[in-house]
Short mmCIF file of C-alpha atoms and ligand atoms in Angstrom, two decimals:
data_model
loop_
_atom_site.label_atom_id
_atom_site.label_comp_id
_atom_site.label_asym_id
_atom_site.label_seq_id
_atom_site.Cartn_x
_atom_site.Cartn_y
_atom_site.Cartn_z
CA MET A 421 -34.53 -23.82 -53.91
CA SER A 422 -31.58 -22.18 -55.71
CA LEU A 423 -32.36 -19.01 -57.60
CA GLU A 424 -31.25 -20.55 -60.91
CA LYS A 425 -33.65 -23.47 -60.45
CA ALA A 426 -36.40 -21.15 -59.37
CA GLU A 427 -36.00 -19.20 -62.58
CA SER A 428 -37.04 -22.17 -64.67
CA LYS A 429 -40.53 -22.05 -63.12
CA THR A 430 -43.33 -20.46 -65.12
CA VAL A 431 -43.15 -16.69 -65.09
CA GLN A 432 -46.48 -16.32 -63.30
CA GLU A 433 -44.84 -17.71 -60.21
CA MET A 434 -41.74 -15.51 -60.32
CA THR A 435 -41.20 -13.80 -57.00
CA LEU A 436 -39.35 -10.54 -56.46
CA GLN A 437 -36.32 -12.54 -55.42
CA GLU A 438 -36.42 -14.63 -58.58
CA LEU A 439 -36.87 -11.48 -60.65
CA ALA A 440 -33.77 -10.09 -58.93
CA SER A 441 -31.78 -13.14 -59.98
CA PHE A 442 -33.10 -12.89 -63.56
CA CYS A 443 -32.22 -9.17 -63.73
CA THR A 444 -28.72 -9.72 -62.38
CA ARG A 445 -28.04 -12.55 -64.83
CA LEU A 446 -29.15 -10.45 -67.80
CA GLY A 447 -27.34 -7.28 -66.75
CA PHE A 448 -30.28 -5.11 -65.67
CA PHE A 449 -29.31 -4.57 -62.03
CA TYR A 450 -26.59 -5.64 -59.66
CA PRO A 451 -26.47 -5.30 -55.86
CA SER A 452 -24.28 -2.26 -55.28
CA GLY A 453 -20.82 -3.12 -53.96
CA ARG A 454 -21.45 -6.76 -54.86
CA ILE A 455 -17.75 -7.71 -54.77
CA TYR A 456 -17.78 -6.68 -51.08
CA GLY A 457 -21.00 -8.52 -50.30
CA GLY A 458 -23.41 -5.75 -51.37
CA LEU A 459 -24.91 -2.88 -49.39
CA SER A 460 -28.52 -3.33 -48.32
CA GLY A 461 -30.90 -0.93 -50.04
CA PHE A 462 -28.58 0.04 -52.88
CA TYR A 463 -28.55 -1.31 -56.45
CA ASP A 464 -26.47 -0.43 -59.50
CA TYR A 465 -27.98 -0.33 -62.95
CA GLY A 466 -26.20 -2.64 -65.40
CA PRO A 467 -26.03 -2.01 -69.18
CA LEU A 468 -29.63 -3.09 -69.88
CA GLY A 469 -30.98 -1.45 -66.73
CA ALA A 470 -29.23 1.82 -67.48
CA GLU A 471 -30.85 1.95 -70.95
CA LEU A 472 -34.25 0.97 -69.54
CA ARG A 473 -33.95 3.66 -66.88
CA ARG A 474 -33.03 6.31 -69.47
CA GLU A 475 -35.91 5.33 -71.77
CA ILE A 476 -38.52 5.42 -68.98
CA LEU A 477 -37.27 8.75 -67.64
CA ASN A 478 -37.19 10.19 -71.18
CA ASP A 479 -40.70 8.97 -71.88
CA TRP A 480 -41.97 10.37 -68.58
CA TRP A 481 -40.35 13.73 -69.36
CA TRP A 482 -41.78 13.72 -72.86
CA TYR A 483 -45.26 12.73 -71.71
CA PHE A 484 -45.56 15.10 -68.75
CA VAL A 485 -43.28 17.98 -69.72
CA GLU A 486 -42.23 18.27 -73.36
CA ARG A 487 -45.55 17.62 -75.08
CA ARG A 488 -47.48 19.90 -72.71
CA ASP A 489 -47.51 23.68 -72.57
CA ASP A 490 -48.56 23.98 -68.91
CA ILE A 491 -45.65 22.16 -67.22
CA TRP A 492 -42.01 23.22 -66.87
CA GLY A 493 -39.22 20.90 -65.83
CA ILE A 494 -36.46 21.66 -63.34
CA HIS A 495 -33.46 19.79 -61.99
CA GLY A 496 -32.89 20.64 -58.33
CA SER A 497 -29.88 19.83 -56.17
CA ILE A 498 -29.73 16.79 -53.90
CA ILE A 499 -28.43 18.79 -50.93
CA THR A 500 -30.20 22.06 -50.37
CA HIS A 501 -30.65 24.57 -47.57
CA PRO A 502 -31.42 22.53 -44.40
CA ARG A 503 -34.22 24.92 -43.39
CA THR A 504 -36.15 23.45 -46.33
CA TRP A 505 -36.57 20.22 -44.36
CA VAL A 506 -37.50 22.01 -41.15
CA ALA A 507 -40.22 23.94 -43.00
CA SER A 508 -41.52 20.86 -44.82
CA GLY A 509 -41.87 18.94 -41.56
CA HIS A 510 -39.33 16.26 -42.47
CA VAL A 511 -36.95 17.07 -39.58
CA ASP A 512 -39.73 16.54 -37.05
CA SER A 513 -42.04 14.05 -38.70
CA PHE A 514 -40.25 11.97 -41.34
CA ILE A 515 -39.95 9.00 -39.02
CA ASP A 516 -40.54 5.29 -38.79
CA PHE A 517 -40.49 3.31 -35.55
CA ILE A 518 -37.65 0.94 -34.83
CA VAL A 519 -37.66 -1.95 -32.35
CA THR A 520 -34.49 -3.61 -31.13
CA CYS A 521 -34.14 -7.13 -29.76
CA LYS A 522 -32.86 -6.96 -26.16
CA LYS A 523 -31.04 -10.28 -26.62
CA CYS A 524 -29.32 -10.25 -30.07
CA GLY A 525 -29.56 -6.55 -30.95
CA ALA A 526 -31.37 -7.13 -34.29
CA GLU A 527 -33.33 -4.06 -35.43
CA TYR A 528 -36.72 -4.08 -37.12
CA ARG A 529 -39.18 -1.57 -38.51
CA ALA A 530 -41.99 -1.99 -36.00
CA ASP A 531 -44.93 -1.94 -38.45
CA HIS A 532 -43.17 -4.36 -40.84
CA LEU A 533 -42.43 -6.75 -37.97
CA LEU A 534 -46.08 -6.73 -36.93
CA GLU A 535 -47.38 -7.14 -40.49
CA ASP A 536 -44.92 -9.99 -41.13
CA SER A 537 -46.42 -11.67 -38.05
CA GLY A 538 -49.91 -11.34 -39.59
CA ILE A 539 -50.96 -8.44 -37.34
CA SER A 540 -52.52 -5.49 -39.14
CA VAL A 541 -51.42 -2.02 -38.09
CA PRO A 542 -54.27 0.52 -38.10
CA GLU A 543 -52.05 3.56 -37.43
CA LEU A 544 -48.36 4.35 -37.12
CA THR A 545 -48.21 5.82 -33.64
CA LEU A 546 -45.83 4.91 -30.82
CA GLU A 547 -48.72 3.91 -28.54
CA THR A 548 -50.45 1.66 -31.10
CA LEU A 549 -47.22 -0.10 -32.12
CA SER A 550 -46.13 -0.68 -28.47
CA LYS A 551 -49.54 -2.02 -27.55
CA LEU A 552 -49.74 -4.38 -30.54
CA ILE A 553 -46.26 -5.79 -29.84
CA LYS A 554 -47.13 -6.35 -26.18
CA ASP A 555 -50.70 -7.65 -26.74
CA HIS A 556 -49.57 -10.19 -29.35
CA GLY A 557 -46.40 -11.14 -27.50
CA VAL A 558 -44.28 -10.48 -30.62
CA ARG A 559 -40.65 -11.57 -30.16
CA CYS A 560 -37.46 -11.32 -32.20
CA PRO A 561 -37.87 -13.49 -35.36
CA LYS A 562 -34.15 -14.34 -35.25
CA CYS A 563 -33.55 -15.42 -31.61
CA LYS A 564 -37.03 -15.22 -30.04
CA GLY A 565 -35.60 -12.66 -27.60
CA GLU A 566 -37.69 -9.95 -25.93
CA LEU A 567 -38.16 -6.72 -27.89
CA GLY A 568 -37.55 -3.23 -26.52
CA ASP A 569 -40.04 -0.38 -26.89
CA PRO A 570 -40.43 1.14 -30.36
CA THR A 571 -38.47 4.37 -30.80
CA PRO A 572 -38.82 7.00 -33.53
CA PHE A 573 -36.12 7.00 -36.22
CA ASN A 574 -35.70 9.86 -38.73
CA LEU A 575 -35.23 8.51 -42.25
CA MET A 576 -33.19 11.40 -43.63
CA PHE A 577 -29.52 10.78 -44.40
CA THR A 578 -27.38 13.52 -42.93
CA THR A 579 -24.08 14.99 -44.08
CA TYR A 580 -21.96 18.08 -43.40
CA VAL A 581 -21.40 20.94 -45.80
CA GLY A 582 -17.80 22.19 -45.74
CA PRO A 583 -14.82 21.02 -43.68
CA LYS A 584 -16.32 21.45 -40.19
CA LYS A 585 -18.67 18.86 -38.71
CA THR A 586 -20.85 21.12 -36.59
CA VAL A 587 -24.54 21.59 -36.00
CA ALA A 588 -24.36 24.67 -38.23
CA SER A 589 -22.95 22.66 -41.16
CA LEU A 590 -25.41 19.77 -40.82
CA ALA A 591 -27.39 19.10 -44.01
CA TYR A 592 -29.65 16.42 -45.48
CA LEU A 593 -29.78 14.37 -48.63
CA ARG A 594 -33.23 15.07 -50.04
CA PRO A 595 -35.80 12.42 -49.08
CA GLU A 596 -38.14 13.57 -51.89
CA THR A 597 -37.65 15.72 -54.96
CA ALA A 598 -40.91 17.61 -54.31
CA GLN A 599 -39.53 20.21 -51.89
CA LEU A 600 -37.06 21.50 -54.50
CA ILE A 601 -40.08 22.32 -56.64
CA PHE A 602 -41.69 24.31 -53.82
CA THR A 603 -38.47 26.18 -53.03
CA ASN A 604 -38.16 27.09 -56.73
CA PHE A 605 -41.81 28.14 -57.06
CA ARG A 606 -41.01 31.87 -57.03
CA ASN A 607 -38.13 31.46 -59.48
CA ILE A 608 -40.40 29.80 -62.00
CA ILE A 609 -43.09 32.47 -61.64
CA MET A 610 -40.56 35.24 -62.11
CA THR A 611 -38.60 33.71 -64.99
CA MET A 612 -41.17 31.77 -67.02
CA GLY A 613 -44.20 34.07 -66.81
CA VAL A 614 -46.52 31.22 -65.88
CA LYS A 615 -50.20 31.56 -65.01
CA LEU A 616 -52.42 29.25 -62.97
CA PRO A 617 -53.00 26.40 -63.47
CA PHE A 618 -49.49 25.17 -64.20
CA GLY A 619 -47.09 22.48 -63.08
CA ILE A 620 -43.42 22.02 -62.27
CA ALA A 621 -41.85 18.61 -62.79
CA GLN A 622 -38.57 16.98 -62.00
CA TYR A 623 -37.00 13.60 -61.71
CA GLY A 624 -33.94 12.70 -59.70
CA LYS A 625 -32.45 10.79 -56.82
CA ALA A 626 -34.05 10.65 -53.39
CA PHE A 627 -32.55 9.09 -50.28
CA ARG A 628 -34.23 7.44 -47.30
CA ASN A 629 -32.39 5.56 -44.60
CA GLU A 630 -35.00 2.79 -44.58
CA ILE A 631 -34.84 0.58 -41.47
CA SER A 632 -35.52 -2.56 -43.47
CA PRO A 633 -34.93 -2.21 -47.20
CA ARG A 634 -36.40 -5.19 -49.03
CA GLY A 635 -38.19 -6.58 -52.04
CA PHE A 636 -35.33 -6.16 -54.54
CA LEU A 637 -35.93 -2.65 -56.00
CA PHE A 638 -39.13 -2.11 -54.01
CA ARG A 639 -37.78 -0.50 -50.85
CA LEU A 640 -34.41 1.12 -51.43
CA ARG A 641 -32.28 3.63 -49.57
CA GLU A 642 -31.29 5.40 -52.79
CA PHE A 643 -33.95 5.57 -55.50
CA GLU A 644 -35.32 7.86 -58.14
CA GLN A 645 -38.54 9.83 -58.08
CA MET A 646 -40.47 11.43 -60.94
CA GLU A 647 -42.66 14.13 -59.45
CA ILE A 648 -45.02 16.85 -60.59
CA GLU A 649 -46.47 19.62 -58.47
CA TYR A 650 -49.50 20.97 -60.32
CA PHE A 651 -50.62 24.34 -58.95
CA VAL A 652 -54.31 25.26 -59.03
CA ASN A 653 -56.36 28.14 -57.63
CA PRO A 654 -58.13 26.54 -54.61
CA LYS A 655 -61.42 28.07 -55.81
CA LYS A 656 -60.99 26.34 -59.19
CA LEU A 657 -60.23 22.74 -58.22
CA ASP A 658 -63.12 21.60 -60.40
CA GLU A 659 -62.24 23.80 -63.39
CA CYS A 660 -60.16 21.29 -65.33
CA PRO A 661 -60.29 21.91 -69.09
CA PHE A 662 -59.09 18.35 -69.81
CA TYR A 663 -61.76 16.65 -67.70
CA ASN A 664 -64.02 15.66 -70.63
CA GLU A 665 -61.10 13.76 -72.21
CA ILE A 666 -60.71 11.46 -69.23
CA LYS A 667 -64.05 11.30 -67.45
CA GLY A 668 -65.15 8.11 -69.25
CA MET A 669 -62.01 6.21 -68.25
CA GLU A 670 -62.61 3.19 -66.02
CA ILE A 671 -60.41 2.71 -63.00
CA ASN A 672 -60.16 0.06 -60.32
CA LEU A 673 -60.89 2.10 -57.17
CA LEU A 674 -60.70 1.15 -53.51
CA SER A 675 -62.00 4.11 -51.54
CA ALA A 676 -61.26 4.88 -47.88
CA GLU A 677 -64.92 4.27 -47.10
CA MET A 678 -64.74 0.76 -48.62
CA GLN A 679 -61.64 -0.01 -46.57
CA GLU A 680 -63.37 1.19 -43.41
CA LYS A 681 -66.13 -1.34 -44.22
CA ARG A 682 -63.37 -4.00 -44.48
CA ILE A 683 -63.91 -4.36 -48.25
CA LYS A 684 -60.64 -5.59 -49.74
CA GLU A 685 -61.31 -5.55 -53.50
CA GLY A 686 -61.65 -2.38 -55.56
CA VAL A 687 -64.54 -1.69 -57.95
CA TRP A 688 -64.27 -0.72 -61.62
CA ILE A 689 -65.85 2.71 -61.94
CA THR A 690 -65.61 5.59 -64.37
CA ILE A 691 -63.73 8.69 -63.30
CA GLU A 692 -66.94 10.65 -63.77
CA ASP A 693 -68.88 8.36 -61.41
CA ALA A 694 -66.06 8.52 -58.85
CA VAL A 695 -66.13 12.34 -58.92
CA ASP A 696 -69.94 12.56 -58.91
CA LYS A 697 -70.14 10.22 -55.92
CA GLY A 698 -67.58 12.35 -54.08
CA LEU A 699 -64.99 9.54 -53.97
CA ILE A 700 -62.41 11.72 -55.70
CA GLY A 701 -62.46 15.16 -54.11
CA CYS A 702 -62.02 17.35 -57.20
CA LYS A 703 -61.72 17.21 -60.98
CA TRP A 704 -58.05 18.22 -61.09
CA HIS A 705 -57.19 15.34 -58.75
CA ALA A 706 -59.25 12.99 -60.96
CA TYR A 707 -57.46 14.26 -64.04
CA TRP A 708 -54.01 13.53 -62.59
CA ILE A 709 -55.08 10.05 -61.53
CA ALA A 710 -56.27 9.36 -65.08
CA GLU A 711 -53.20 10.90 -66.71
CA SER A 712 -50.86 8.88 -64.48
CA LEU A 713 -52.68 5.64 -65.30
CA ARG A 714 -52.58 6.47 -69.01
CA TRP A 715 -48.81 6.90 -68.90
CA LEU A 716 -48.25 3.72 -66.89
CA LYS A 717 -50.38 1.82 -69.43
CA ASN A 718 -48.55 3.44 -72.37
CA ILE A 719 -45.19 2.16 -71.18
CA GLY A 720 -46.53 -1.38 -71.04
CA ILE A 721 -47.87 -1.89 -67.51
CA ASP A 722 -50.82 -4.28 -67.41
CA TYR A 723 -53.84 -2.04 -66.73
CA LYS A 724 -55.75 -4.88 -65.04
CA ARG A 725 -52.98 -5.04 -62.45
CA LEU A 726 -53.31 -1.36 -61.50
CA ARG A 727 -55.67 -0.06 -58.85
CA VAL A 728 -56.21 3.27 -57.20
CA ARG A 729 -56.44 3.05 -53.42
CA GLU A 730 -57.39 6.03 -51.26
CA HIS A 731 -55.46 6.58 -48.04
CA ILE A 732 -57.58 6.04 -44.97
CA LYS A 733 -57.60 8.86 -42.39
CA THR A 734 -54.92 7.37 -40.14
CA GLU A 735 -52.38 6.95 -42.97
CA LEU A 736 -52.94 10.39 -44.51
CA ALA A 737 -49.75 12.53 -44.39
CA HIS A 738 -49.87 15.71 -42.32
CA TYR A 739 -49.91 17.88 -45.48
CA ALA A 740 -52.57 15.96 -47.42
CA VAL A 741 -56.26 16.70 -47.99
CA GLN A 742 -56.73 13.48 -49.93
CA THR A 743 -54.23 10.92 -51.25
CA PHE A 744 -54.51 7.99 -53.62
CA ASP A 745 -51.87 5.36 -54.20
CA VAL A 746 -51.60 3.74 -57.58
CA GLU A 747 -50.90 0.13 -56.67
CA PHE A 748 -49.61 -2.72 -58.79
CA LEU A 749 -50.58 -6.33 -58.15
CA PHE A 750 -47.25 -8.01 -57.36
CA PRO A 751 -46.93 -11.78 -57.33
CA GLN A 752 -47.13 -13.06 -53.75
CA ALA A 753 -46.75 -9.60 -52.15
CA GLY A 754 -50.14 -8.47 -53.54
CA TRP A 755 -51.15 -4.84 -54.12
CA LYS A 756 -48.28 -2.42 -53.45
CA GLU A 757 -47.82 1.29 -54.09
CA ILE A 758 -45.87 2.40 -57.15
CA GLU A 759 -47.12 6.01 -57.24
CA GLY A 760 -48.77 8.42 -54.81
CA ILE A 761 -51.16 11.17 -56.01
CA SER A 762 -51.86 13.68 -53.29
CA ASN A 763 -53.84 16.84 -52.91
CA ARG A 764 -51.25 18.61 -50.71
CA SER A 765 -53.35 21.76 -50.37
CA ASP A 766 -51.30 24.96 -49.90
CA TYR A 767 -49.44 23.40 -46.97
CA ASP A 768 -45.92 23.40 -48.42
CA LEU A 769 -46.00 26.86 -49.99
CA ARG A 770 -47.42 28.34 -46.78
CA LYS A 771 -44.76 26.63 -44.67
CA HIS A 772 -41.93 27.86 -46.91
CA GLN A 773 -43.44 31.35 -46.84
CA GLU A 774 -43.53 31.20 -43.03
CA TYR A 775 -39.97 29.86 -42.61
CA SER A 776 -38.21 31.85 -45.37
CA GLY A 777 -40.22 35.07 -45.37
CA ALA A 778 -40.46 34.87 -49.18
CA GLU A 779 -43.91 35.57 -50.67
CA MET A 780 -45.39 32.44 -52.19
CA HIS A 781 -48.43 33.84 -53.95
CA ILE A 782 -49.32 34.27 -57.58
CA TYR A 783 -52.00 36.50 -59.12
CA ASP A 784 -55.04 34.82 -60.65
CA ASP A 785 -57.94 36.91 -62.00
CA GLY A 786 -56.35 39.91 -60.27
CA GLU A 787 -56.46 38.13 -56.92
CA LYS A 788 -53.47 37.14 -54.75
CA VAL A 789 -53.53 33.34 -54.41
CA ILE A 790 -51.43 30.74 -52.66
CA PRO A 791 -52.29 27.79 -54.88
CA TYR A 792 -53.26 24.27 -53.94
CA VAL A 793 -51.14 21.53 -55.40
CA ILE A 794 -51.94 18.10 -56.84
CA GLU A 795 -48.86 15.90 -56.73
CA PRO A 796 -48.40 12.79 -58.90
CA SER A 797 -45.26 11.19 -57.44
CA PHE A 798 -43.82 8.09 -59.15
CA GLY A 799 -40.94 5.95 -57.92
CA LEU A 800 -38.87 4.93 -60.94
CA GLU A 801 -37.69 1.60 -59.54
CA ARG A 802 -41.21 0.53 -58.57
CA VAL A 803 -42.43 1.51 -62.04
CA ILE A 804 -39.61 -0.63 -63.47
CA LEU A 805 -40.72 -3.60 -61.34
CA ALA A 806 -44.29 -3.22 -62.61
CA VAL A 807 -43.02 -2.96 -66.19
CA LEU A 808 -40.91 -6.10 -65.81
CA PHE A 809 -43.69 -8.14 -64.19
CA SER A 810 -46.12 -6.96 -66.90
CA SER A 811 -43.68 -7.86 -69.67
CA LEU A 812 -42.45 -11.27 -68.58
CA ASN A 813 -44.10 -13.83 -70.81
CA GLU A 814 -43.64 -17.43 -71.65
CA ILE A 815 -44.16 -17.90 -75.38
CA LYS A 816 -43.93 -21.41 -76.82
CA GLY A 817 -42.14 -22.61 -73.70
CA ARG A 818 -39.50 -19.90 -73.72
CA ARG A 819 -39.08 -16.80 -71.56
CA VAL A 820 -39.73 -13.56 -73.42
CA LEU A 821 -39.50 -10.03 -72.04
CA SER A 822 -42.19 -8.30 -74.09
CA LEU A 823 -41.09 -4.71 -73.48
CA HIS A 824 -42.63 -1.95 -75.56
CA PRO A 825 -40.02 -0.83 -78.15
CA LYS A 826 -40.04 2.71 -76.83
CA ILE A 827 -38.53 1.53 -73.54
CA ALA A 828 -36.68 -1.62 -74.67
CA PRO A 829 -32.97 -1.25 -73.81
CA ILE A 830 -31.97 -2.76 -77.18
CA LYS A 831 -34.23 -2.04 -80.13
CA VAL A 832 -32.80 -4.27 -82.86
CA GLY A 833 -30.57 -7.36 -83.10
CA VAL A 834 -28.69 -7.92 -86.34
CA PHE A 835 -27.59 -11.48 -87.04
CA PRO A 836 -25.91 -13.22 -89.97
CA LEU A 837 -27.71 -16.57 -90.33
CA VAL A 838 -24.33 -18.30 -90.39
CA SER A 839 -20.83 -17.04 -89.59
CA LYS A 840 -19.58 -17.25 -93.16
CA PRO A 841 -17.86 -14.63 -95.34
CA GLY A 842 -20.43 -12.69 -97.31
CA PHE A 843 -23.07 -13.13 -94.57
CA VAL A 844 -20.88 -11.49 -91.91
CA GLU A 845 -19.83 -8.49 -94.08
CA LYS A 846 -23.41 -7.83 -95.13
CA ALA A 847 -24.68 -8.14 -91.56
CA LYS A 848 -22.04 -5.71 -90.30
CA GLU A 849 -23.01 -3.26 -93.05
CA VAL A 850 -26.67 -3.45 -91.94
CA TYR A 851 -25.64 -3.14 -88.28
CA GLU A 852 -23.56 0.01 -88.98
CA MET A 853 -26.50 1.54 -90.85
CA LEU A 854 -29.10 0.76 -88.15
CA LYS A 855 -27.06 1.76 -85.11
CA GLU A 856 -26.98 5.34 -86.36
CA GLU A 857 -30.63 5.52 -85.39
CA PHE A 858 -31.57 2.59 -83.12
CA LYS A 859 -29.79 0.98 -80.18
CA THR A 860 -28.67 -2.14 -82.08
CA ILE A 861 -26.57 -5.19 -81.25
CA TYR A 862 -24.68 -7.44 -83.63
CA GLU A 863 -24.18 -11.12 -82.78
CA ALA A 864 -22.72 -13.95 -84.84
CA LYS A 865 -21.90 -16.47 -82.08
CA ASP A 866 -24.12 -19.55 -81.45
CA SER A 867 -26.96 -20.94 -83.53
CA ILE A 868 -29.55 -18.51 -84.82
CA GLY A 869 -32.13 -20.10 -82.49
CA ARG A 870 -30.01 -19.38 -79.43
CA ARG A 871 -29.40 -15.82 -80.55
CA TYR A 872 -33.14 -15.27 -80.99
CA ALA A 873 -33.78 -16.79 -77.56
CA ARG A 874 -31.17 -14.51 -75.96
CA ALA A 875 -32.64 -11.46 -77.69
CA ASP A 876 -36.18 -12.43 -76.59
CA GLU A 877 -35.11 -12.66 -72.97
CA ARG A 878 -33.40 -9.28 -73.15
CA GLY A 879 -36.58 -7.76 -74.57
CA VAL A 880 -35.24 -6.95 -78.07
CA PRO A 881 -38.46 -6.28 -80.07
CA ILE A 882 -37.16 -7.23 -83.52
CA CYS A 883 -34.21 -9.05 -85.05
CA VAL A 884 -32.90 -8.56 -88.57
CA THR A 885 -31.35 -11.64 -90.18
CA ILE A 886 -29.02 -11.76 -93.15
CA ASP A 887 -29.46 -15.07 -95.00
CA GLY A 888 -28.59 -16.65 -98.35
CA GLN A 889 -31.34 -14.72 -100.15
CA THR A 890 -29.89 -11.43 -98.89
CA LEU A 891 -26.75 -12.02 -100.93
CA ASN A 892 -28.88 -12.45 -104.07
CA ASP A 893 -31.55 -9.78 -103.77
CA ASN A 894 -30.45 -7.44 -100.93
CA THR A 895 -33.45 -8.23 -98.74
CA VAL A 896 -33.40 -9.26 -95.05
CA THR A 897 -35.91 -10.81 -92.68
CA ILE A 898 -37.38 -8.94 -89.74
CA ARG A 899 -38.39 -11.36 -86.98
CA PHE A 900 -40.87 -10.22 -84.34
CA ARG A 901 -40.10 -11.15 -80.74
CA ASP A 902 -43.63 -11.72 -79.51
CA THR A 903 -45.22 -13.49 -82.50
CA ARG A 904 -42.02 -14.94 -84.01
CA GLU A 905 -43.42 -13.97 -87.41
CA GLN A 906 -40.99 -12.95 -90.10
CA ILE A 907 -41.35 -10.53 -92.99
CA ARG A 908 -38.94 -9.79 -95.83
CA VAL A 909 -37.80 -6.24 -96.46
CA PRO A 910 -35.34 -4.66 -98.94
CA ILE A 911 -32.31 -3.24 -97.08
CA GLU A 912 -32.91 0.15 -98.67
CA ASP A 913 -36.36 0.31 -96.99
CA LEU A 914 -35.23 -1.18 -93.67
CA LYS A 915 -34.86 1.97 -91.57
CA GLU A 916 -38.21 3.36 -92.66
CA LYS A 917 -39.86 -0.02 -92.08
CA ILE A 918 -38.44 -0.25 -88.54
CA ARG A 919 -39.61 3.28 -87.78
CA ALA A 920 -43.12 2.31 -88.93
CA ILE A 921 -43.06 -0.90 -86.90
CA PHE A 922 -42.13 0.94 -83.71
CA ARG A 923 -44.70 3.66 -84.39
CA GLU A 924 -47.47 1.09 -84.83
CA TRP A 925 -46.18 -1.42 -82.31
CA SER A 926 -49.52 -2.69 -81.00
CA THR A 927 -50.12 -4.27 -84.42
CA TYR A 928 -46.97 -6.35 -84.05
CA GLY A 929 -46.55 -6.81 -80.27
CA ALA A 930 -47.84 -9.74 -78.22
N1 LIG B 1055 -43.38 13.72 -52.59
C1 LIG B 1055 -44.25 12.69 -52.11
C2 LIG B 1055 -43.56 11.46 -51.76
O1 LIG B 1055 -42.34 11.38 -51.73
P1 LIG B 1055 -43.97 8.96 -51.16
O2 LIG B 1055 -45.24 8.16 -51.23
O3 LIG B 1055 -43.18 8.95 -49.93
O4 LIG B 1055 -44.41 10.43 -51.52
C3 LIG B 1055 -43.49 8.61 -53.70
O5 LIG B 1055 -43.05 8.53 -52.37
C4 LIG B 1055 -43.05 7.38 -54.47
O6 LIG B 1055 -41.64 7.18 -54.31
C5 LIG B 1055 -43.68 6.08 -53.99
O7 LIG B 1055 -44.94 5.86 -54.60
C6 LIG B 1055 -42.67 5.04 -54.43
O8 LIG B 1055 -42.89 4.68 -55.78
C7 LIG B 1055 -41.35 5.79 -54.33
N2 LIG B 1055 -40.63 5.41 -53.10
C8 LIG B 1055 -40.81 5.90 -51.85
N3 LIG B 1055 -39.97 5.32 -50.98
C9 LIG B 1055 -39.23 4.44 -51.69
C10 LIG B 1055 -38.17 3.54 -51.36
N4 LIG B 1055 -37.70 3.45 -50.13
N5 LIG B 1055 -37.64 2.78 -52.35
C11 LIG B 1055 -38.11 2.87 -53.62
N6 LIG B 1055 -39.09 3.72 -53.99
C12 LIG B 1055 -39.66 4.49 -53.05
#
């Protein structure tokens, strides 16, 4: 089926590949280097994608940094001192296993190859992967050739700093933003006068040389992370002053214990019950799970399609005491991680203290403490996918992208009902006035119906139309994307009315 044809199916059936085609057609994302055939694992943001990206990052920053008084934001460099990655364990352990076909030379990520063949992988060790490939007689999907043994492959991109390409000048593009937070820990203590508990946040590019990038924006080689390291005295992991605010929240939880009993569906449970039953190890961890879910819901992700899955023992990272993934229910692919929330203990700070010699403690109640850290770590592109799948609607037979106005790339469309003198001048006047404050587009081409349809697909929440009555009484219509209702508003009140509509969006949205 061609992608264009596939797009005319109902939105519920849209696959990641069909979403990719939709996004490229509308100008959200393009395969990077498309004129040369594209480069696997890299995407460029088009005009709508670039605005969407900016709005989500801004909202994340506002929600987790600006409006709080216990979190500071930083912006670390992409290439940093290479010892950072030795201390963090990435040089030794940031690996996946690759298998190569002995006949055609095709390369595969071993666990993906097994999973694609319907074989579940209980743990990512060389021995387990080799055994599973042999026991199940897995062969090359392309040529049915015999596969070689799995070999470890480090996912960090390397480069050289300065003109000489030597071992001494070898450096890495950061595979996560988190380590820049740990290496700046002392700077923040010394310059910002912080006290426990407090957090440091940053967003920015991360790079992983994935063996098999796939799933449109899902598994990329260059992507963006939004991460917080929240530092807590290890003796006070249950002293969370915000706990009462969130303890009643219901979450869809799939614990490690349930997975060990082969239970596949999560249960809806309150945060308080999950903590009391020992399913979530401490109140600060519970708080960051709740706060993450609240933000994801606020930007328009369907809460019913979010679940919190605990890592089972064999998938737990070397630094983690307990980890939960926030997963989104993707069409066809099923539940997939969009955010990780780990209790990383004091592992990273201790390692950087050991490797750099710098003291990584802070005083709390007069006591020297190396804090524990809870780490909510979002991947921007996966959040975008969840937002898009949650927002794609079919309303009265037409495709509508019901984005929340706060993240919509274009906030307002201004249209003259017809392209006639008088209508056009007035519409341009309104457009000039609105674009001072809102990202606005002006369009006069095509019938008004087609312009509305185009705006709906691009996720424009409201359109302002200049019609015959406008020329008589200086009023315009505001048309709502999701309900198609229209109201009449005097031009002099228009800006204030739009502000109110966006503030109280749930009253107007689908
Ligand atoms: N600092 C912790 C950390 O990096 P992670 O689970 O490896 O943990 C966090 O990554 C998030 O980054 C994931 O939940 C995912 O959203 C995003 N992410 C990771 N690898 C990615 C990739 N190859 N492409 C797109 N997003 C990715």
